[in-house]
Short mmCIF file of C-alpha atoms in Angstrom, two decimals:
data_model
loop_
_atom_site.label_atom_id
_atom_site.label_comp_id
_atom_site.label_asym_id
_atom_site.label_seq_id
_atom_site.Cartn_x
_atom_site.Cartn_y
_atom_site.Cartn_z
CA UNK A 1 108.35 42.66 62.75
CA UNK A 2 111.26 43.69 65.47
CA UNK A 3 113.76 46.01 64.48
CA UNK A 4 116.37 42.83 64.64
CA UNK A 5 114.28 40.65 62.30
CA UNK A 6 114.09 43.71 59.86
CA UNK A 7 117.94 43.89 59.82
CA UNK A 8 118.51 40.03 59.28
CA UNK A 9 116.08 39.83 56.79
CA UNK A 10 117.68 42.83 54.64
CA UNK A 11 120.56 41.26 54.62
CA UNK A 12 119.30 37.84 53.19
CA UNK A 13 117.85 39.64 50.86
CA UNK A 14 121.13 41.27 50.39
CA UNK A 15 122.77 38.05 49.88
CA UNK A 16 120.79 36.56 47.37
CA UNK A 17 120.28 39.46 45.50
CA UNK A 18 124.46 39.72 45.26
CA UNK A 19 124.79 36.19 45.16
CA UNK A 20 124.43 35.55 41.64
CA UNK A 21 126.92 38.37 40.89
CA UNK A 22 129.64 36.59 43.70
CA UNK A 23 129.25 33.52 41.65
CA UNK A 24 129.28 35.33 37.81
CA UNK A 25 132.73 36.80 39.13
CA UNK A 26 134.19 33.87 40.45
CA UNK A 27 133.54 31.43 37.52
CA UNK A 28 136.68 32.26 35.16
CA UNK A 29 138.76 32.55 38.84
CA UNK A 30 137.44 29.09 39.78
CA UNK A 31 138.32 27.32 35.94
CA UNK A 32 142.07 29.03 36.09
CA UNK A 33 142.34 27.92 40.17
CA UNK A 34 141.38 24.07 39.10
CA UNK A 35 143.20 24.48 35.72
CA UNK A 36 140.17 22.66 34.04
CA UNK A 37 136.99 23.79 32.10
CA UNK A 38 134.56 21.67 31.07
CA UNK A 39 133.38 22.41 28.10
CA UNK A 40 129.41 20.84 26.25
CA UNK A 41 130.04 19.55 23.01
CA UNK A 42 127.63 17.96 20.49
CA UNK A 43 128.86 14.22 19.41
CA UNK A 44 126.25 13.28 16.86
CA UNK A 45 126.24 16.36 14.44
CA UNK A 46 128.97 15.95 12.40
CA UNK A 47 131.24 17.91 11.31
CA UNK A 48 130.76 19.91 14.28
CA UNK A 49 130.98 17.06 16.66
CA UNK A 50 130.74 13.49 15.87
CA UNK A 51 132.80 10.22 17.79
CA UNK A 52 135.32 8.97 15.17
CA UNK A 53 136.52 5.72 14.48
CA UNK A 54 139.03 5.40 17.52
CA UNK A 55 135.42 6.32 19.43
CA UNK A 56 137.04 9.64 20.20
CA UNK A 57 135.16 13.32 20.07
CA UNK A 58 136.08 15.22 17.04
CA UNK A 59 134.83 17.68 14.78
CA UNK A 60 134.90 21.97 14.55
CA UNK A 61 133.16 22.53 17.88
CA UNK A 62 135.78 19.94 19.86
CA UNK A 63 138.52 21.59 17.88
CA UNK A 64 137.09 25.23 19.20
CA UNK A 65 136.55 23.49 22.79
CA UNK A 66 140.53 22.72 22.87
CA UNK A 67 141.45 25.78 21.64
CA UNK A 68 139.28 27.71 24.57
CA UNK A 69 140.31 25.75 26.75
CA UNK A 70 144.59 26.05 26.18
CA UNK A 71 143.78 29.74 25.76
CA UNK A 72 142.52 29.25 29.49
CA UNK A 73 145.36 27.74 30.67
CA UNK A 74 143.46 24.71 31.65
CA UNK A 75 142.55 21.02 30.43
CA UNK A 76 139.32 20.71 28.76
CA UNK A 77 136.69 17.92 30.14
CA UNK A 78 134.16 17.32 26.87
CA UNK A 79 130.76 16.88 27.70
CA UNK A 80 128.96 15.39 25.79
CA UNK A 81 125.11 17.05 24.98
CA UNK A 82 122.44 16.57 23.08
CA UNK A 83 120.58 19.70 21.58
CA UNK A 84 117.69 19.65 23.84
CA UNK A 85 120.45 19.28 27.18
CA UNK A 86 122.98 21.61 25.97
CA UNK A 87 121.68 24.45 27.84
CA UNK A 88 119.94 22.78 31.25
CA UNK A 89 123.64 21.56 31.02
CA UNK A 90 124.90 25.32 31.46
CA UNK A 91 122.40 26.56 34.01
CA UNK A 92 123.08 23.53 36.46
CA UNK A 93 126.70 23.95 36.10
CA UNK A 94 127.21 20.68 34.57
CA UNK A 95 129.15 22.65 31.88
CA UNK A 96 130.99 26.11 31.93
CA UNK A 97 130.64 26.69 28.20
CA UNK A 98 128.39 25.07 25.85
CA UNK A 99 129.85 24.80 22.52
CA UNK A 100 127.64 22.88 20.59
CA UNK A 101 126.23 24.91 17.08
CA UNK A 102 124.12 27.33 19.00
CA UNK A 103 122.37 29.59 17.91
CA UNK A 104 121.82 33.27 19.35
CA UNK A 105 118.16 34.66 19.38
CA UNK A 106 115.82 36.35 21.92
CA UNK A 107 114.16 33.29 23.96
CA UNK A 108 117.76 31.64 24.64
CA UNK A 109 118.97 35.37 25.63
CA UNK A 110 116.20 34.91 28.81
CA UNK A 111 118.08 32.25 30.35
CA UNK A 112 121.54 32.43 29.12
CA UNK A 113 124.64 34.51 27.58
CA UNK A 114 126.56 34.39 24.34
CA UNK A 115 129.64 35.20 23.18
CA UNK A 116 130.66 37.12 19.83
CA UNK A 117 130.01 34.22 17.04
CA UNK A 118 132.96 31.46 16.44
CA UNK A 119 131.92 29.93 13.19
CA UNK A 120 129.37 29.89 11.02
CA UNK A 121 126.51 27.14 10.28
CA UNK A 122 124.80 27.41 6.86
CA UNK A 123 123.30 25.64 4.21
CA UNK A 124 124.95 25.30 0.69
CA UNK A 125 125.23 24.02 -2.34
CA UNK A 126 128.01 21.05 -2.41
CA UNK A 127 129.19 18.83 -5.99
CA UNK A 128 131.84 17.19 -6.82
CA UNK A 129 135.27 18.94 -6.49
CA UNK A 130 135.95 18.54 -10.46
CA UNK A 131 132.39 20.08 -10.84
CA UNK A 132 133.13 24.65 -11.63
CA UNK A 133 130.59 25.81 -9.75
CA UNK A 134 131.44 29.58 -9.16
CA UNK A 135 127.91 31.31 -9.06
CA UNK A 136 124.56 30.04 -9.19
CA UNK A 137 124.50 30.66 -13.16
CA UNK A 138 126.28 27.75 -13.26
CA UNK A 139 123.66 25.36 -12.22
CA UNK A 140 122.16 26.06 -15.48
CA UNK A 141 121.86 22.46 -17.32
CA UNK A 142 122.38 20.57 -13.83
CA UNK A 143 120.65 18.41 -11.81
CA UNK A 144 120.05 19.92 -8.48
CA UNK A 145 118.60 17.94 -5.13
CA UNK A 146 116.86 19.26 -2.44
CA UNK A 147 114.62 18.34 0.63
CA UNK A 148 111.37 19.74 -0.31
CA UNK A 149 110.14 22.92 2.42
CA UNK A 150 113.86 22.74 3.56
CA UNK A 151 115.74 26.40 4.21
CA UNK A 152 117.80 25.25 1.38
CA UNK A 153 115.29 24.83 -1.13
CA UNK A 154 113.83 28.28 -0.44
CA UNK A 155 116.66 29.95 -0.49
CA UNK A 156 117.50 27.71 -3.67
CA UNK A 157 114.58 28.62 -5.36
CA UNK A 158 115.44 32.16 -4.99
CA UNK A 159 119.02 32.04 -6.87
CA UNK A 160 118.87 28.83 -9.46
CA UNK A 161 118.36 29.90 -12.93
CA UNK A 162 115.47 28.50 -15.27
CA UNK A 163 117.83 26.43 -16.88
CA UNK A 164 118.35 24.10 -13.34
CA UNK A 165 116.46 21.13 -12.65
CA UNK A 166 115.65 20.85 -9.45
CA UNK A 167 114.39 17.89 -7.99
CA UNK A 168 112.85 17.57 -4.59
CA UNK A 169 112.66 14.97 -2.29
CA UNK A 170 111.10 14.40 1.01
CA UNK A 171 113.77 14.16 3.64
CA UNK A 172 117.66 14.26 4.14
CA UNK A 173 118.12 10.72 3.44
CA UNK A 174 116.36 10.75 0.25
CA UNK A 175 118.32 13.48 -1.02
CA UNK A 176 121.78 12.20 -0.03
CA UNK A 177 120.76 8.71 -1.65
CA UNK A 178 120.28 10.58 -4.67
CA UNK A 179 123.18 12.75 -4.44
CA UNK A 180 125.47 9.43 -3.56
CA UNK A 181 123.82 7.19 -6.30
CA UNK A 182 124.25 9.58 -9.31
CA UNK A 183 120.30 10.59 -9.47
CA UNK A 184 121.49 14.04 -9.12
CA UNK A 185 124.76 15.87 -9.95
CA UNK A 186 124.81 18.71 -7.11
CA UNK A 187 123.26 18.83 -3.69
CA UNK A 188 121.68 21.75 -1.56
CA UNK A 189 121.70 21.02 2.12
CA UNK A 190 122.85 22.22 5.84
CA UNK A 191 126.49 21.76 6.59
CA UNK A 192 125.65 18.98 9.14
CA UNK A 193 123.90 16.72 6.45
CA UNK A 194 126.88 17.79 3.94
CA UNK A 195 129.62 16.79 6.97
CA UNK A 196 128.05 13.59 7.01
CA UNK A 197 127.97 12.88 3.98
CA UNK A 198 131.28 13.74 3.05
CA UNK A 199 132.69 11.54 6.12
CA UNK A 200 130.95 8.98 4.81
CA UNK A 201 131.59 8.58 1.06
CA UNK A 202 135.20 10.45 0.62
CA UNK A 203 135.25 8.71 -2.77
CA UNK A 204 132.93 11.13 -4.13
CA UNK A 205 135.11 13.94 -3.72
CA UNK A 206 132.49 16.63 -2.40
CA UNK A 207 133.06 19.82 -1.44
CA UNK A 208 131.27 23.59 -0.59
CA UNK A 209 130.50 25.42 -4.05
CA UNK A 210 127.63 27.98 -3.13
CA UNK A 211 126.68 29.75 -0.10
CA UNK A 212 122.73 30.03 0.38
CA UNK A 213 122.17 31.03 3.76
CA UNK A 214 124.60 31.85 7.09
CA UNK A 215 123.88 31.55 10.42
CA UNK A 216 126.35 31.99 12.75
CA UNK A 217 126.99 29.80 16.06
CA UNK A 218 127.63 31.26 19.21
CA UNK A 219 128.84 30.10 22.56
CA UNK A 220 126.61 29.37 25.39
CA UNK A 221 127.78 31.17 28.83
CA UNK A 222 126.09 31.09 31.97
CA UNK A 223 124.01 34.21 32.72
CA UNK A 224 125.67 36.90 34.60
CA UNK A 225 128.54 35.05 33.74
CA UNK A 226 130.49 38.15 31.99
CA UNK A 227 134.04 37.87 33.62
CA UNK A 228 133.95 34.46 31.59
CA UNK A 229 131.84 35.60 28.82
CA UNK A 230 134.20 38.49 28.03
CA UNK A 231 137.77 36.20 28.49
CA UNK A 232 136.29 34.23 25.59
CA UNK A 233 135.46 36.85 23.51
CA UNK A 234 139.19 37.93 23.75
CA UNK A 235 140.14 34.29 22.95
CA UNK A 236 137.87 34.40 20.01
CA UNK A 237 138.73 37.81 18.80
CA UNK A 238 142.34 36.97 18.57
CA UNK A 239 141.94 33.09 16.96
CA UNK A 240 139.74 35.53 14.35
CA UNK A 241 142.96 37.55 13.68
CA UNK A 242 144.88 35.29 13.32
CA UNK A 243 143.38 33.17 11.31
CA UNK A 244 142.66 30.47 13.11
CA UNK A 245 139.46 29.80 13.81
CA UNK A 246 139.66 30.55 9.74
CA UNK A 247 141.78 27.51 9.53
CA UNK A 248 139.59 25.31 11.41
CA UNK A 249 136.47 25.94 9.04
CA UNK A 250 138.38 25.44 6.07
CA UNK A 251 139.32 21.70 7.80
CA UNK A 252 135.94 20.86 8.90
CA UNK A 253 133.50 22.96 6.69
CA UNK A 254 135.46 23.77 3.28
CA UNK A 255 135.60 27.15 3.85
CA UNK A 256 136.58 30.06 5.81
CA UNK A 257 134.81 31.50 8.89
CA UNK A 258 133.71 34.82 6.89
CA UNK A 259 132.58 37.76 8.39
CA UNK A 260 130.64 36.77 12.10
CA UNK A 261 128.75 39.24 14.46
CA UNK A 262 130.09 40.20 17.41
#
């Protein structure tokens, strides 16, 4: 190889070595320049994001999408994703941010970054507001329903005295049925199943009694994407302080954020 072709093709390699880095830098500059970010959100997982009545996007993740995005200076363009598109979505560019109850663990870490955690996602116990449920003592004498091998009814298992009667059932649907038709007085379940169940039968009155398990959500960021990344973690970090992102799980999960990893 000539001296000449050497040079050229060090510097090709030069440029798409650095290119990824040009690009990582430039994303926040290019959503502020265009005063828009679009933003993935999930639309059938309520409460986090579900299409309400006027067939408009709502829920705690389109809330936290609007909230980003005025923090950014910029109009936010909701895109909706499904959880097996959410993060394609992010490494095609289709969307700058996925927001959309993800979770952080090793595999994802391979192909993309997260921010410091913005809510949590859990499963709980939920009853009837009227229902004192303060500690898991006081299931003692109650009915209890469950999806049998669910998270919730291990980690249920774990805390409900001898005195609860647990009944299992064999998916989501069963135990909601039972929940809404009065064949059991308290339900254990993730906070999507509890969010839609709540939206749709506000005459029982349900609400969050018991934690059983957190997990936190984070927000999906493009790898090498850390100008961005680290903008939203200030966002974050001050909607934390002041309480709002506090606010906004109290509206859409019935209760406060908590404590959430950075």
């Amino acid at each position: 190889m000539s001296l000449q072709r050497r040079s050229l093709f060090a510097l090709a390699l030069v440029a798409v070595v650095f290119a990824p880095v040009s690009r990582a830098q430039s994303a926040l500059d290019a959503i502020v320049a265009k005063k828009s970010v679009a933003i993935a959100i999930p639309t059938d997982f309520p409460p986090y994001g579900f299409v309400g009545t006027d067939m408009a996007p709502q829920g705690l993740d389109v809330d936290m999408a609007r909230l980003i995005a005025a923090r950014l200076g910029a109009t936010v363009e909701l895109v909706p994703v499904t959880s097996a598109n959410r993060i394609p979505y992010l490494q095609t560019h289709k969307a700058d941010l996925v927001i959309s109850t993800l979770g952080k663990n090793p595999e994802r870490e391979k192909v993309i970054d997260f921010t410091v955690a913005y809510s949590p996602f859990f499963q709980a116990v939920f009853a009837p507001r009227a229902m004192a449920l303060k500690s898991p003592a006081d299931l003692a004498g109650k009915t209890v329903g469950v999806t049998r091998g669910a998270i919730e009814d291990m980690e249920l298992t774990k805390i409900a005295p001898a005195g609860a009667d647990i009944k299992r059932f064999e998916d989501n649907n069963a135990t909601v049925s039972a929940f809404v038709s009065g064949q059991v007085q308290v339900i254990a379940t993730g906070a999507s199943v509890a969010g839609n169940l709540m939206a749709r039968n506000p005459q029982l009155g349900t609400e969050f009694k018991l934690l059983l398990k957190d997990s936190p959500n984070f927000i999906g960021v493009a790898k090498g994407d850390d100008k961005l990344r680290l903008k939203v973690n200030e966002i974050i970090a001050a909607a934390r302080a002041s309480g709002e992102i506090d606010k906004l799980c109290m509206k859409w999960l019935g209760r406060p954020a908590g404590d959430l990893p950075n």
